[in-house]
JSON list of C-alpha atoms in Angstrom, two decimals:
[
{"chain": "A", "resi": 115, "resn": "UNK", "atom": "CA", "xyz": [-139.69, 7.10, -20.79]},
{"chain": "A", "resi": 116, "resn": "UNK", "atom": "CA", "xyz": [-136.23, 7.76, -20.47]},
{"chain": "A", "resi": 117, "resn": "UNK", "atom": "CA", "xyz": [-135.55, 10.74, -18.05]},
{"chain": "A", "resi": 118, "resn": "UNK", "atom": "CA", "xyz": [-133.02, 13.45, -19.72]},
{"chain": "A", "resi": 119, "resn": "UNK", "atom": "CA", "xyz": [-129.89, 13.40, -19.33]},
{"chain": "A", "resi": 120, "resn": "UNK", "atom": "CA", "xyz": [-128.16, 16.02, -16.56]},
{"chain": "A", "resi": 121, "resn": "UNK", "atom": "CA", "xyz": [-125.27, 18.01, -17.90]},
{"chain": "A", "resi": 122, "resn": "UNK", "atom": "CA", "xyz": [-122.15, 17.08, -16.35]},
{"chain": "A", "resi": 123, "resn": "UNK", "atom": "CA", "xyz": [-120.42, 19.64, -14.77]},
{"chain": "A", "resi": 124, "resn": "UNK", "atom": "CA", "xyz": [-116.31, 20.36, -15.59]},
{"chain": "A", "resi": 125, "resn": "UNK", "atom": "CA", "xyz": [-113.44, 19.06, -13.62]},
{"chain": "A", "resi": 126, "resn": "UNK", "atom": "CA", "xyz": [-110.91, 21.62, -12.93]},
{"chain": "A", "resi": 127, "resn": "UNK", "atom": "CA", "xyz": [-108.27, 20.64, -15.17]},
{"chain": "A", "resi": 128, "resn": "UNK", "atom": "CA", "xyz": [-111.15, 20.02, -17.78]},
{"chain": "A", "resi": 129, "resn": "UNK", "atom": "CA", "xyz": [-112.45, 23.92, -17.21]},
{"chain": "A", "resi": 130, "resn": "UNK", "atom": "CA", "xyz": [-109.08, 25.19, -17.53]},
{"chain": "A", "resi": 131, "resn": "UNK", "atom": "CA", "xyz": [-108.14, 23.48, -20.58]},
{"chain": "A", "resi": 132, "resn": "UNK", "atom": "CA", "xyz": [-111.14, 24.77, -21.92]},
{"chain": "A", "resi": 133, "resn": "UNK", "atom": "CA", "xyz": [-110.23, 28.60, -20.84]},
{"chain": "A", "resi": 134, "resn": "UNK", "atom": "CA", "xyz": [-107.16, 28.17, -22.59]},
{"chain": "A", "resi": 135, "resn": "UNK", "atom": "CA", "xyz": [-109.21, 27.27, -26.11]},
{"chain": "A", "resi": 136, "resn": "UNK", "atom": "CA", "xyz": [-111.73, 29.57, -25.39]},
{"chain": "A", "resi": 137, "resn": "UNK", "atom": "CA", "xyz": [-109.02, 32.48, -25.61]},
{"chain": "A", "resi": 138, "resn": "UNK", "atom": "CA", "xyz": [-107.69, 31.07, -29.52]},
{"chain": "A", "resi": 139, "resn": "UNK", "atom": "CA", "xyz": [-111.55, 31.37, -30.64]},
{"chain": "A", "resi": 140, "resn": "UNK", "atom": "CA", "xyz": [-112.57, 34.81, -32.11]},
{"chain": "A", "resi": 141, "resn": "UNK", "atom": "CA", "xyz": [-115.98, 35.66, -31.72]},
{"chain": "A", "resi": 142, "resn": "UNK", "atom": "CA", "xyz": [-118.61, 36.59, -34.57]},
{"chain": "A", "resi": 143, "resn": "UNK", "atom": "CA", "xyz": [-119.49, 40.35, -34.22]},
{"chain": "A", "resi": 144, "resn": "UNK", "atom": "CA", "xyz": [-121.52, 41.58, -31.57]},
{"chain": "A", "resi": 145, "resn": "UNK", "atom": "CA", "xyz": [-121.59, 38.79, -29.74]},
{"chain": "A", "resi": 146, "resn": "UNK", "atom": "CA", "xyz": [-119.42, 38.37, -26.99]},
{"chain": "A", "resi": 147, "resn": "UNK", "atom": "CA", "xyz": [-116.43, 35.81, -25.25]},
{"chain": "A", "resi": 148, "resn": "UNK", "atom": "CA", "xyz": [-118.67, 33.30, -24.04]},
{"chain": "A", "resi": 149, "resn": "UNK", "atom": "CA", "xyz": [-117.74, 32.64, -20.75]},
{"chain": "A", "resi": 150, "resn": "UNK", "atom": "CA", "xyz": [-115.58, 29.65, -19.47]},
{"chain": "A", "resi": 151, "resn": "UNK", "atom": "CA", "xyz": [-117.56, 27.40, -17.47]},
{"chain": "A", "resi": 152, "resn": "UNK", "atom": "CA", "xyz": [-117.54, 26.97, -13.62]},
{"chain": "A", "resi": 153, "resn": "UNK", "atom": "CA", "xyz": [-115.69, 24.19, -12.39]},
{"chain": "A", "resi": 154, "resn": "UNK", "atom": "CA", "xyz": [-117.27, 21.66, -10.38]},
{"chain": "A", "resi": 155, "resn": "UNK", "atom": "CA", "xyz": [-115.25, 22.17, -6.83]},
{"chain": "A", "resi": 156, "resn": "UNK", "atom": "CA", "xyz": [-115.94, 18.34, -5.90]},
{"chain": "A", "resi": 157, "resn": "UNK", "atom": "CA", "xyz": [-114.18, 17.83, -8.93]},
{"chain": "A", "resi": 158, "resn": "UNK", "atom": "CA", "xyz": [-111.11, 19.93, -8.64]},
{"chain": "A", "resi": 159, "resn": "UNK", "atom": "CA", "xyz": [-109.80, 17.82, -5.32]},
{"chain": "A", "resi": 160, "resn": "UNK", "atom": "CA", "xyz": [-110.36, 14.61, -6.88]},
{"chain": "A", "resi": 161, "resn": "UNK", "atom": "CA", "xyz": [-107.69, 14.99, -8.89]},
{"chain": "A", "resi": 162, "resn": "UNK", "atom": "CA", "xyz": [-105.22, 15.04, -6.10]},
{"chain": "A", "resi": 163, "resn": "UNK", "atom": "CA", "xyz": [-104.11, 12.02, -4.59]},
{"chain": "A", "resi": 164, "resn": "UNK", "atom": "CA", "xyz": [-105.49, 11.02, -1.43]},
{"chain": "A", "resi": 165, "resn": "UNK", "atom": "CA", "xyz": [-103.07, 13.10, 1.23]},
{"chain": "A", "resi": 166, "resn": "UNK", "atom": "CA", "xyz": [-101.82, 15.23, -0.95]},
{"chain": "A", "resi": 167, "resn": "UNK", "atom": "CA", "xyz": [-102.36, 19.12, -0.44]},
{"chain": "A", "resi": 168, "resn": "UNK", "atom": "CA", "xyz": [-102.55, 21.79, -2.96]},
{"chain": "A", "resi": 169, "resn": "UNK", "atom": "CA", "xyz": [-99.29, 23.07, -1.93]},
{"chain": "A", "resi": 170, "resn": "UNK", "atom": "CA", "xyz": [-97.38, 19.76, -2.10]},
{"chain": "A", "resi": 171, "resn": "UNK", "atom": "CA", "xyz": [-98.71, 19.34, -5.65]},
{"chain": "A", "resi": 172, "resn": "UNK", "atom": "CA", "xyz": [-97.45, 22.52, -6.59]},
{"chain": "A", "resi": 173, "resn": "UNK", "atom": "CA", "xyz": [-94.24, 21.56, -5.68]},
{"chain": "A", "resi": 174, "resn": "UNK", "atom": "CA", "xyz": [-91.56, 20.64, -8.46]},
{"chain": "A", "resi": 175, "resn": "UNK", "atom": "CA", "xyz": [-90.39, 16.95, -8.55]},
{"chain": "A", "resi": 176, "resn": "UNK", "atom": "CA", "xyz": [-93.32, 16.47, -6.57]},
{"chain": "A", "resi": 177, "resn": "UNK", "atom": "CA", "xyz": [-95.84, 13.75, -8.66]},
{"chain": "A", "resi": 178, "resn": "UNK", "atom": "CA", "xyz": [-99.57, 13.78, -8.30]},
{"chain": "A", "resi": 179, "resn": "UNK", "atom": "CA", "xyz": [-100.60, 10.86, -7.06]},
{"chain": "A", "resi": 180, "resn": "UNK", "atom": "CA", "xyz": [-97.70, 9.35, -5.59]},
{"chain": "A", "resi": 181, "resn": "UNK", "atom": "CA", "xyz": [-97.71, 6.79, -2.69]},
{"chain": "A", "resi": 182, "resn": "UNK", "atom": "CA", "xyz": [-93.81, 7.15, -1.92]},
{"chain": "A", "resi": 183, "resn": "UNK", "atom": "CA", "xyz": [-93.10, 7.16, 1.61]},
{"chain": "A", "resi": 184, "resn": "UNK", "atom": "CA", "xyz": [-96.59, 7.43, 2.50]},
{"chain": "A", "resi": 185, "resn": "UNK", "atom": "CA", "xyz": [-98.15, 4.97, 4.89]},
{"chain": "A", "resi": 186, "resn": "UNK", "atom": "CA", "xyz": [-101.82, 3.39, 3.88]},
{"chain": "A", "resi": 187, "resn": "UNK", "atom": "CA", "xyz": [-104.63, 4.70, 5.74]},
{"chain": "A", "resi": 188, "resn": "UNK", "atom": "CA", "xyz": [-104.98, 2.60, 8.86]},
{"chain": "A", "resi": 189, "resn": "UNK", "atom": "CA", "xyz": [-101.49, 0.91, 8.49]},
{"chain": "A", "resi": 190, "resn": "UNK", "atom": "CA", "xyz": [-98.48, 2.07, 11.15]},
{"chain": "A", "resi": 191, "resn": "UNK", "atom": "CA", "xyz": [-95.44, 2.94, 9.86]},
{"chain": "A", "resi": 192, "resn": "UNK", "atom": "CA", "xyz": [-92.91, 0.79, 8.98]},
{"chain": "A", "resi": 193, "resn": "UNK", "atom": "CA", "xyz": [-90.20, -0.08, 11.76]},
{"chain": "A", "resi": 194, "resn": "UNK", "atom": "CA", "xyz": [-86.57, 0.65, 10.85]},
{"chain": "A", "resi": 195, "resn": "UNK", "atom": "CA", "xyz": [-84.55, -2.41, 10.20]},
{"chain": "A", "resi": 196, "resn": "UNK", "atom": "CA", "xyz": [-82.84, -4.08, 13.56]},
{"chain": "A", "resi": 197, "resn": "UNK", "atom": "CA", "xyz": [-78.88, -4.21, 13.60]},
{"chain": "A", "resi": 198, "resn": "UNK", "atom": "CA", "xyz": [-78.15, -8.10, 13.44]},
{"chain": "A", "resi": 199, "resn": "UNK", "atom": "CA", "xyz": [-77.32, -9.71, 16.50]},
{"chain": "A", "resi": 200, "resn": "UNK", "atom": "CA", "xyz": [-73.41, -9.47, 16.96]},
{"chain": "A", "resi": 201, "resn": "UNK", "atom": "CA", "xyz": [-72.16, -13.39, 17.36]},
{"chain": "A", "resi": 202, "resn": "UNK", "atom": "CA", "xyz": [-71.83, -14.93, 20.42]},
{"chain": "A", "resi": 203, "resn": "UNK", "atom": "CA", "xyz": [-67.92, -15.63, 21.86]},
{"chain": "A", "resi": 204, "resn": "UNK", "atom": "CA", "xyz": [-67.29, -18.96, 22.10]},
{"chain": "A", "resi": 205, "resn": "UNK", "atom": "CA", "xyz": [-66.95, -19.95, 25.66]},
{"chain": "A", "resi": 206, "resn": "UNK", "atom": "CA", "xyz": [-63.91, -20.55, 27.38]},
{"chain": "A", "resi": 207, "resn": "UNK", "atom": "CA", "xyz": [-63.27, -23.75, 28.05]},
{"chain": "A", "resi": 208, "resn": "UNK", "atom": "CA", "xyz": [-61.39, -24.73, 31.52]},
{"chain": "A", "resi": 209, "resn": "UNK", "atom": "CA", "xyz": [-57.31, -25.19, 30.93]},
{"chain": "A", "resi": 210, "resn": "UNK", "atom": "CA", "xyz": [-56.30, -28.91, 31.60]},
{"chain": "A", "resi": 211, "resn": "UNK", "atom": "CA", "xyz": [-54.42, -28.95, 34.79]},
{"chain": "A", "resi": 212, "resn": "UNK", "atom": "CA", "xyz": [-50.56, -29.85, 34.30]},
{"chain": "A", "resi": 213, "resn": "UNK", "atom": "CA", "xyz": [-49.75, -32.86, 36.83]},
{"chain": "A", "resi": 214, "resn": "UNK", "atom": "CA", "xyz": [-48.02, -31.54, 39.94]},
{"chain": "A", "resi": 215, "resn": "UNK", "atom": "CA", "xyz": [-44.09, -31.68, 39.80]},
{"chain": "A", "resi": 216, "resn": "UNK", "atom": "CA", "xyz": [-42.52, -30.86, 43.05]},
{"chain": "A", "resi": 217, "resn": "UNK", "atom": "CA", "xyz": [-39.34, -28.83, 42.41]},
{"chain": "A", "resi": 218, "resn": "UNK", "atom": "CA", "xyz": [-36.26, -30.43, 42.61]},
{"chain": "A", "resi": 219, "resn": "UNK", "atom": "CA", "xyz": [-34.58, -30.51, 45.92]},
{"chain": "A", "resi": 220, "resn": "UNK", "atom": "CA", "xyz": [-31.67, -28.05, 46.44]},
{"chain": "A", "resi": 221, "resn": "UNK", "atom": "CA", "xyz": [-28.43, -30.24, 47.04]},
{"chain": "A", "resi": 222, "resn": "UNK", "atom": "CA", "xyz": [-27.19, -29.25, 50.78]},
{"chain": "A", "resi": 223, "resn": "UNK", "atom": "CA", "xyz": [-24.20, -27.27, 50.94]},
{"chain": "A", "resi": 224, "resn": "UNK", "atom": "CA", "xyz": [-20.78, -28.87, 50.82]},
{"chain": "A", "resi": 225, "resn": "UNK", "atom": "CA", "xyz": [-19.30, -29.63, 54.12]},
{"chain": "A", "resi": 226, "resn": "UNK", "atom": "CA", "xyz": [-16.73, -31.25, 56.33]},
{"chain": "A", "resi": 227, "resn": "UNK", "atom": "CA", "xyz": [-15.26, -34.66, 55.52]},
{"chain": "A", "resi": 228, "resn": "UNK", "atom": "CA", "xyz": [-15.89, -37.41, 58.18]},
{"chain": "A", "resi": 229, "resn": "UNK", "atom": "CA", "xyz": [-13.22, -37.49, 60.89]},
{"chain": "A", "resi": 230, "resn": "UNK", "atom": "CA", "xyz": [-12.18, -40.76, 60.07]},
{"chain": "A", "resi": 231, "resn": "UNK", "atom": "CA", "xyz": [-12.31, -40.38, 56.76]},
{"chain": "A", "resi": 232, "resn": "UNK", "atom": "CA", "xyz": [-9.99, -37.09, 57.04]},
{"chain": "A", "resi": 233, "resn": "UNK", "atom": "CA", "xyz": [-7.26, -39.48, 58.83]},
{"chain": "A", "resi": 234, "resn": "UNK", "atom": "CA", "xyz": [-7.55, -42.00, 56.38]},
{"chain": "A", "resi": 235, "resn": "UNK", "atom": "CA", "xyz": [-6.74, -39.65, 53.61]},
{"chain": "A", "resi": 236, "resn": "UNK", "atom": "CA", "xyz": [-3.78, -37.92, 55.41]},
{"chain": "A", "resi": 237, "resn": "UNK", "atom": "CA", "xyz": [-2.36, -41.31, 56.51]},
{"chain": "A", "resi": 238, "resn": "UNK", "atom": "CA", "xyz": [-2.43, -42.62, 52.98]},
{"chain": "A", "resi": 239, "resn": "UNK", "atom": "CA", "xyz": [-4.43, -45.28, 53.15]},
{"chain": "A", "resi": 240, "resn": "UNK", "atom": "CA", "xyz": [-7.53, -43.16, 51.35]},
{"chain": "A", "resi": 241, "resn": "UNK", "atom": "CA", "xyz": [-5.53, -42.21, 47.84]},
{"chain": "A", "resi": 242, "resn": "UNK", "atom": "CA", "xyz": [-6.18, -39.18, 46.21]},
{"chain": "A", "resi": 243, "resn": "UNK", "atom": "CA", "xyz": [-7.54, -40.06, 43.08]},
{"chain": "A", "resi": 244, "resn": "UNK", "atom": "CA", "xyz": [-6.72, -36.96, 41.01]},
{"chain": "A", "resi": 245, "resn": "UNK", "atom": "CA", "xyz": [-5.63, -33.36, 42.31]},
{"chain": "A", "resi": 246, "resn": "UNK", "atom": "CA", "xyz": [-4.95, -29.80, 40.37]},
{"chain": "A", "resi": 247, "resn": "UNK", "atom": "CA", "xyz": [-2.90, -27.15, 40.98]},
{"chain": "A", "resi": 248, "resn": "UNK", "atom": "CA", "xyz": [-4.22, -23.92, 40.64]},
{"chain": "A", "resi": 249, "resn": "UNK", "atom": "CA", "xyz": [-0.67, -21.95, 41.03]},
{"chain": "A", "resi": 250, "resn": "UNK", "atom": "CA", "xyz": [0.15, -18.69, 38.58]},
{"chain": "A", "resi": 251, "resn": "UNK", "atom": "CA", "xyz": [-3.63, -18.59, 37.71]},
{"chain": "A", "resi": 252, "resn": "UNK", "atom": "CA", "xyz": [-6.13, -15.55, 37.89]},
{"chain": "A", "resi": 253, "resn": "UNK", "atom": "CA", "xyz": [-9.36, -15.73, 39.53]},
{"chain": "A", "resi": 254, "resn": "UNK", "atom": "CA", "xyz": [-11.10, -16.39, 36.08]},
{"chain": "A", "resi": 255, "resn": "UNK", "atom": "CA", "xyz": [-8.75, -18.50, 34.48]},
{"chain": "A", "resi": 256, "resn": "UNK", "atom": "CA", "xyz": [-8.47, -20.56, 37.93]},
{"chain": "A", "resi": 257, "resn": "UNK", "atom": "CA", "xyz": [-12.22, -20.64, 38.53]},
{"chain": "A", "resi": 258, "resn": "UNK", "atom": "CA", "xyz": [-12.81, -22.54, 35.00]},
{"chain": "A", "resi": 259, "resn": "UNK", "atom": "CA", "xyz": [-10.47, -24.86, 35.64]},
{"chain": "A", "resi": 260, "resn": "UNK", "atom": "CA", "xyz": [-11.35, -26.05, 38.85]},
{"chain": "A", "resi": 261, "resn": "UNK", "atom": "CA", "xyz": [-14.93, -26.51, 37.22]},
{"chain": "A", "resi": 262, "resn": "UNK", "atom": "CA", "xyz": [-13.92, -28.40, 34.38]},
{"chain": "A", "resi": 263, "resn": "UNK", "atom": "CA", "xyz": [-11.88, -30.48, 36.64]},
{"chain": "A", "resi": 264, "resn": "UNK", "atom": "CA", "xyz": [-14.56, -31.48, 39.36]},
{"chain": "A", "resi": 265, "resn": "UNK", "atom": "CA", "xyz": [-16.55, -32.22, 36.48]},
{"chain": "A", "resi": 266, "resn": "UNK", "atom": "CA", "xyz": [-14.28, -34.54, 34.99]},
{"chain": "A", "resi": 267, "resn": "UNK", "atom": "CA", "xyz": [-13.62, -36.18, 38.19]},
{"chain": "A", "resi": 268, "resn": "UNK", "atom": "CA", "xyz": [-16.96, -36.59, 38.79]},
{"chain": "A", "resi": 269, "resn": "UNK", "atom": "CA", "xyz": [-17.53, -38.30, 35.53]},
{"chain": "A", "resi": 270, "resn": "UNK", "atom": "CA", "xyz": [-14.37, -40.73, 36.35]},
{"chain": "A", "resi": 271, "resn": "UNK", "atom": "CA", "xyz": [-16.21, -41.45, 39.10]},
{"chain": "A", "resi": 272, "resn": "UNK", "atom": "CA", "xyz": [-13.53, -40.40, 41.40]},
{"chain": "A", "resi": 273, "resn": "UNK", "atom": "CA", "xyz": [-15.00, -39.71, 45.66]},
{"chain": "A", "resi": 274, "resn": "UNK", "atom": "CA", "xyz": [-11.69, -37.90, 46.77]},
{"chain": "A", "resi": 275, "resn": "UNK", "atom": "CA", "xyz": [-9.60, -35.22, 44.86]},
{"chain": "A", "resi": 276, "resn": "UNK", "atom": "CA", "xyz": [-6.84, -32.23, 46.00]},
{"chain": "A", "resi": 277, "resn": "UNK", "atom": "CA", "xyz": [-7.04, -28.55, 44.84]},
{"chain": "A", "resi": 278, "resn": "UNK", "atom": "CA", "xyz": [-4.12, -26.78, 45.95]},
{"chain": "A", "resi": 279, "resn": "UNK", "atom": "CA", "xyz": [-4.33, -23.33, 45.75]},
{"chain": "A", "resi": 280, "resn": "UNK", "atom": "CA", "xyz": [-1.34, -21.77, 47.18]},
{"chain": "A", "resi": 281, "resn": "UNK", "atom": "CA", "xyz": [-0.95, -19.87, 50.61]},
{"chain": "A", "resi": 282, "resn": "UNK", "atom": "CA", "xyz": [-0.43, -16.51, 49.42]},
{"chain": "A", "resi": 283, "resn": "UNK", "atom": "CA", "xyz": [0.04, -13.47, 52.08]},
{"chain": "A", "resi": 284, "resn": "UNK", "atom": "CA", "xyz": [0.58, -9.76, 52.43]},
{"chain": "A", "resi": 285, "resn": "UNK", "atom": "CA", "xyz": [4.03, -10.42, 52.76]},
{"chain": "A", "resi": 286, "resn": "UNK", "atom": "CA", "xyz": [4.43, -12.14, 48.69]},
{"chain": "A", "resi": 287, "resn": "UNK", "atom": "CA", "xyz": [4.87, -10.14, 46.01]},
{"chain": "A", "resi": 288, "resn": "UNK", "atom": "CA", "xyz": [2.30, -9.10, 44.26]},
{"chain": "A", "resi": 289, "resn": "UNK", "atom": "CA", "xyz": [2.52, -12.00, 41.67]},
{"chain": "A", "resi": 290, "resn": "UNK", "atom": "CA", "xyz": [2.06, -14.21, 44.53]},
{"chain": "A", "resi": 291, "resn": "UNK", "atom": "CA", "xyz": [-0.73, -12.32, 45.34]},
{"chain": "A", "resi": 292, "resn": "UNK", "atom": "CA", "xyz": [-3.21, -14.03, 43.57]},
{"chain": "A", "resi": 293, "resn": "UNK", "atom": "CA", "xyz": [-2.81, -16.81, 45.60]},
{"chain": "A", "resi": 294, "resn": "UNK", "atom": "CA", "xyz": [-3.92, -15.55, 48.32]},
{"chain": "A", "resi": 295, "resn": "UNK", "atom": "CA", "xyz": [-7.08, -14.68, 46.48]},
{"chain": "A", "resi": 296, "resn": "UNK", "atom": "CA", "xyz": [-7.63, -18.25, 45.14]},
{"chain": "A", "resi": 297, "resn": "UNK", "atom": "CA", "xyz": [-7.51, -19.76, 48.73]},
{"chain": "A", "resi": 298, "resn": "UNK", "atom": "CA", "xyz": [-10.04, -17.66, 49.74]},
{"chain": "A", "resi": 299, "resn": "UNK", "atom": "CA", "xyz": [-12.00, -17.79, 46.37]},
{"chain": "A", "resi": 300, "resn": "UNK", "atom": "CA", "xyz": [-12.14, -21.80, 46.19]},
{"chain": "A", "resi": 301, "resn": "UNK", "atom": "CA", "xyz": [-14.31, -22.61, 48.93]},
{"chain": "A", "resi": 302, "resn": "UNK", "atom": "CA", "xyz": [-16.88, -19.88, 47.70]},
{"chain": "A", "resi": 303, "resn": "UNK", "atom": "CA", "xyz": [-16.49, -21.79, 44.19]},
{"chain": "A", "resi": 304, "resn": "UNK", "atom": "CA", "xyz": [-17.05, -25.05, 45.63]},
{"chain": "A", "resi": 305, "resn": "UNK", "atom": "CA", "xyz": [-20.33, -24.03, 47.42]},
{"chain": "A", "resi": 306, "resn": "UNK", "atom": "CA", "xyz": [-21.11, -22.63, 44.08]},
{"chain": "A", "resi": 307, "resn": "UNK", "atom": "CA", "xyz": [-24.77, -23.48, 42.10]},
{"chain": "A", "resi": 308, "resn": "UNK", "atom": "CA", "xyz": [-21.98, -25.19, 39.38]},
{"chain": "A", "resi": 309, "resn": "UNK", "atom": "CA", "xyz": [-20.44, -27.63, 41.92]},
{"chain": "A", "resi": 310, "resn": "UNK", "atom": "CA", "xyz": [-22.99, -27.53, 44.94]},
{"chain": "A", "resi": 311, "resn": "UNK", "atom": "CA", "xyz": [-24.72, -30.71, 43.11]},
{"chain": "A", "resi": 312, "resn": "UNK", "atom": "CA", "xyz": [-21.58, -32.49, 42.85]},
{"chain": "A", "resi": 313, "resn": "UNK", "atom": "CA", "xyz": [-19.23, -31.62, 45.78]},
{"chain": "A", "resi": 314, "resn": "UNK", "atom": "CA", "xyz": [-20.12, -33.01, 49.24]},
{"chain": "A", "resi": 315, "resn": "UNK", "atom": "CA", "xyz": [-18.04, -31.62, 51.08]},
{"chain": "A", "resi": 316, "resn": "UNK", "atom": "CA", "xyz": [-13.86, -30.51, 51.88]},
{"chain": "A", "resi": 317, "resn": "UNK", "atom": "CA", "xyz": [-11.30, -29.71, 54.19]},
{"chain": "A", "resi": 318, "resn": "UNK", "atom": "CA", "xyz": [-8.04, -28.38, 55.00]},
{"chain": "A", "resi": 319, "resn": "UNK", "atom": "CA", "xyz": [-5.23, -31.10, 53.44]},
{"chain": "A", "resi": 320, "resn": "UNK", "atom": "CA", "xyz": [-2.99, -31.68, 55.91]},
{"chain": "A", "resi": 321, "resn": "UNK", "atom": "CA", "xyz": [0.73, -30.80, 55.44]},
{"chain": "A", "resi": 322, "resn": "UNK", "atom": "CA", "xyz": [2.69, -33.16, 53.31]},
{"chain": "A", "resi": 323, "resn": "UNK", "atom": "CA", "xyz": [-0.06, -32.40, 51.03]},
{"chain": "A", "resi": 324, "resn": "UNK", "atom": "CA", "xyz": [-0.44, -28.29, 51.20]},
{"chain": "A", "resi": 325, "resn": "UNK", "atom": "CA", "xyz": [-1.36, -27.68, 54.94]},
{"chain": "A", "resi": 326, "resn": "UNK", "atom": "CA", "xyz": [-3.46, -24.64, 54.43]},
{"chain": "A", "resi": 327, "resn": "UNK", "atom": "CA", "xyz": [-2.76, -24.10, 50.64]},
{"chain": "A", "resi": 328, "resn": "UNK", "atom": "CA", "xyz": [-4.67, -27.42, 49.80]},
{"chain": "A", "resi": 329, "resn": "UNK", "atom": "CA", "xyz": [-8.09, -28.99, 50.15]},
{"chain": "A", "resi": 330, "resn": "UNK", "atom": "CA", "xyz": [-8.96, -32.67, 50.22]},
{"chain": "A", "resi": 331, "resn": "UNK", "atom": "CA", "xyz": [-11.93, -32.59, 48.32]},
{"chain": "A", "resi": 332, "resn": "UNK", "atom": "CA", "xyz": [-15.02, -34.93, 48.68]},
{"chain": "A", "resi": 333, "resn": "UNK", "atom": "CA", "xyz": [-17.21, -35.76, 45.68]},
{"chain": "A", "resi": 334, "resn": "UNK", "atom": "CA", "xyz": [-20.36, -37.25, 44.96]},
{"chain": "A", "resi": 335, "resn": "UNK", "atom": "CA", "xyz": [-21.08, -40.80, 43.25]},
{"chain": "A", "resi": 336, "resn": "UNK", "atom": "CA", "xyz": [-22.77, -41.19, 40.11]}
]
């Protein structure tokens, strides 16, 4: 025999919908409302999702039921993403080594001429292969052109040329002046980083040739 069946009791939100029809029914005379029925409480919290107060639900925008940003029960919460990894630099390789070069020797500074050598070219018998005369020139006209003409001497490939330069003294006018400025100005020139390569070495000519206003004049060989 079949047992009877047990009433089942109202969810919440089935109890209140039925409030809300009970109050458009009009009841027969002299009987009353009938009353709304209770609502089962077991009943009323299933209807919220698992987590989810009262108070949340009642919130607006809020969505029964929702598993947004919740965790599962028994499950940590998710770890925020990592950064990536910046790249490594490439490493640095060792520069090659240039070979060694050992600077280039400094030429010595120009000197005396030889003794013998000295006599020879006074006497004659040592010519004088080419000579300039610095005379009416200013220091920076003068200093040009004894470069240029070492240099072409050199290139010749003349050993032995004379630079006069004139004797000057307090005692010249002052046009002659200058001259006394070049014979103290061409040895300075001669030692010079221009000519020290080239010019081994000079002295005082002797006098047929311009005593103390001349210098014999010693180059270097190509």
């Amino acid at each position: 025999m079949r047992r009877p069946r047990r009433p089942r009791t109202l969810s919440g939100e089935e109890a209140r919908l039925w409030a809300e029809i009970a109050k458009l029914i009009t009841p027969l005379r002299g009987r009353a409302r009938p009353p709304a029925p209770a609502a089962d409480p077991s009943q009323a919290t299933a209807t919220l999702a698992p987590g989810l107060t009262a108070t949340a639900a009642a919130k607006p925008g809020t969505t029964l039921g929702s598993k947004a940003g919740q965790a599962k029960p028994g499950q940590a919460p998710a770890k925020p993403a990592r950064a990536p990894k910046k790249a490594a630099p490439p490493p640095i390789r060792a520069a090659t080594a240039a070979p060694y070069q050992a600077p280039p020797q400094t030429p010595r500074p120009a000197t005396g001429i030889d003794r013998p050598e000295r006599l020879a070219l006074r006497r004659g018998t040592l010519p004088i292969e080419a000579r300039i005369d610095l005379h009416g020139m200013y220091q920076t006209e003068a200093h040009a052109a004894l470069t240029g003409f070492i240099l072409r001497a050199r290139a010749a490939g003349h050993a032995h040329v004379l630079v006069v330069t004139g004797k000057g003294g307090p005692d010249f006018h002052e046009a002659f002046a200058e001259r006394g400025v070049l014979r103290r100005s061409v040895p300075h020139w001669l030692r010079g980083p221009e000519l020290r390569g080239i010019v081994l070495g000079f002295e005082e000519a002797a006098r047929h040739h311009g005593g103390s206003g001349a210098l014999y004049v010693r180059l270097r060989r190509r």
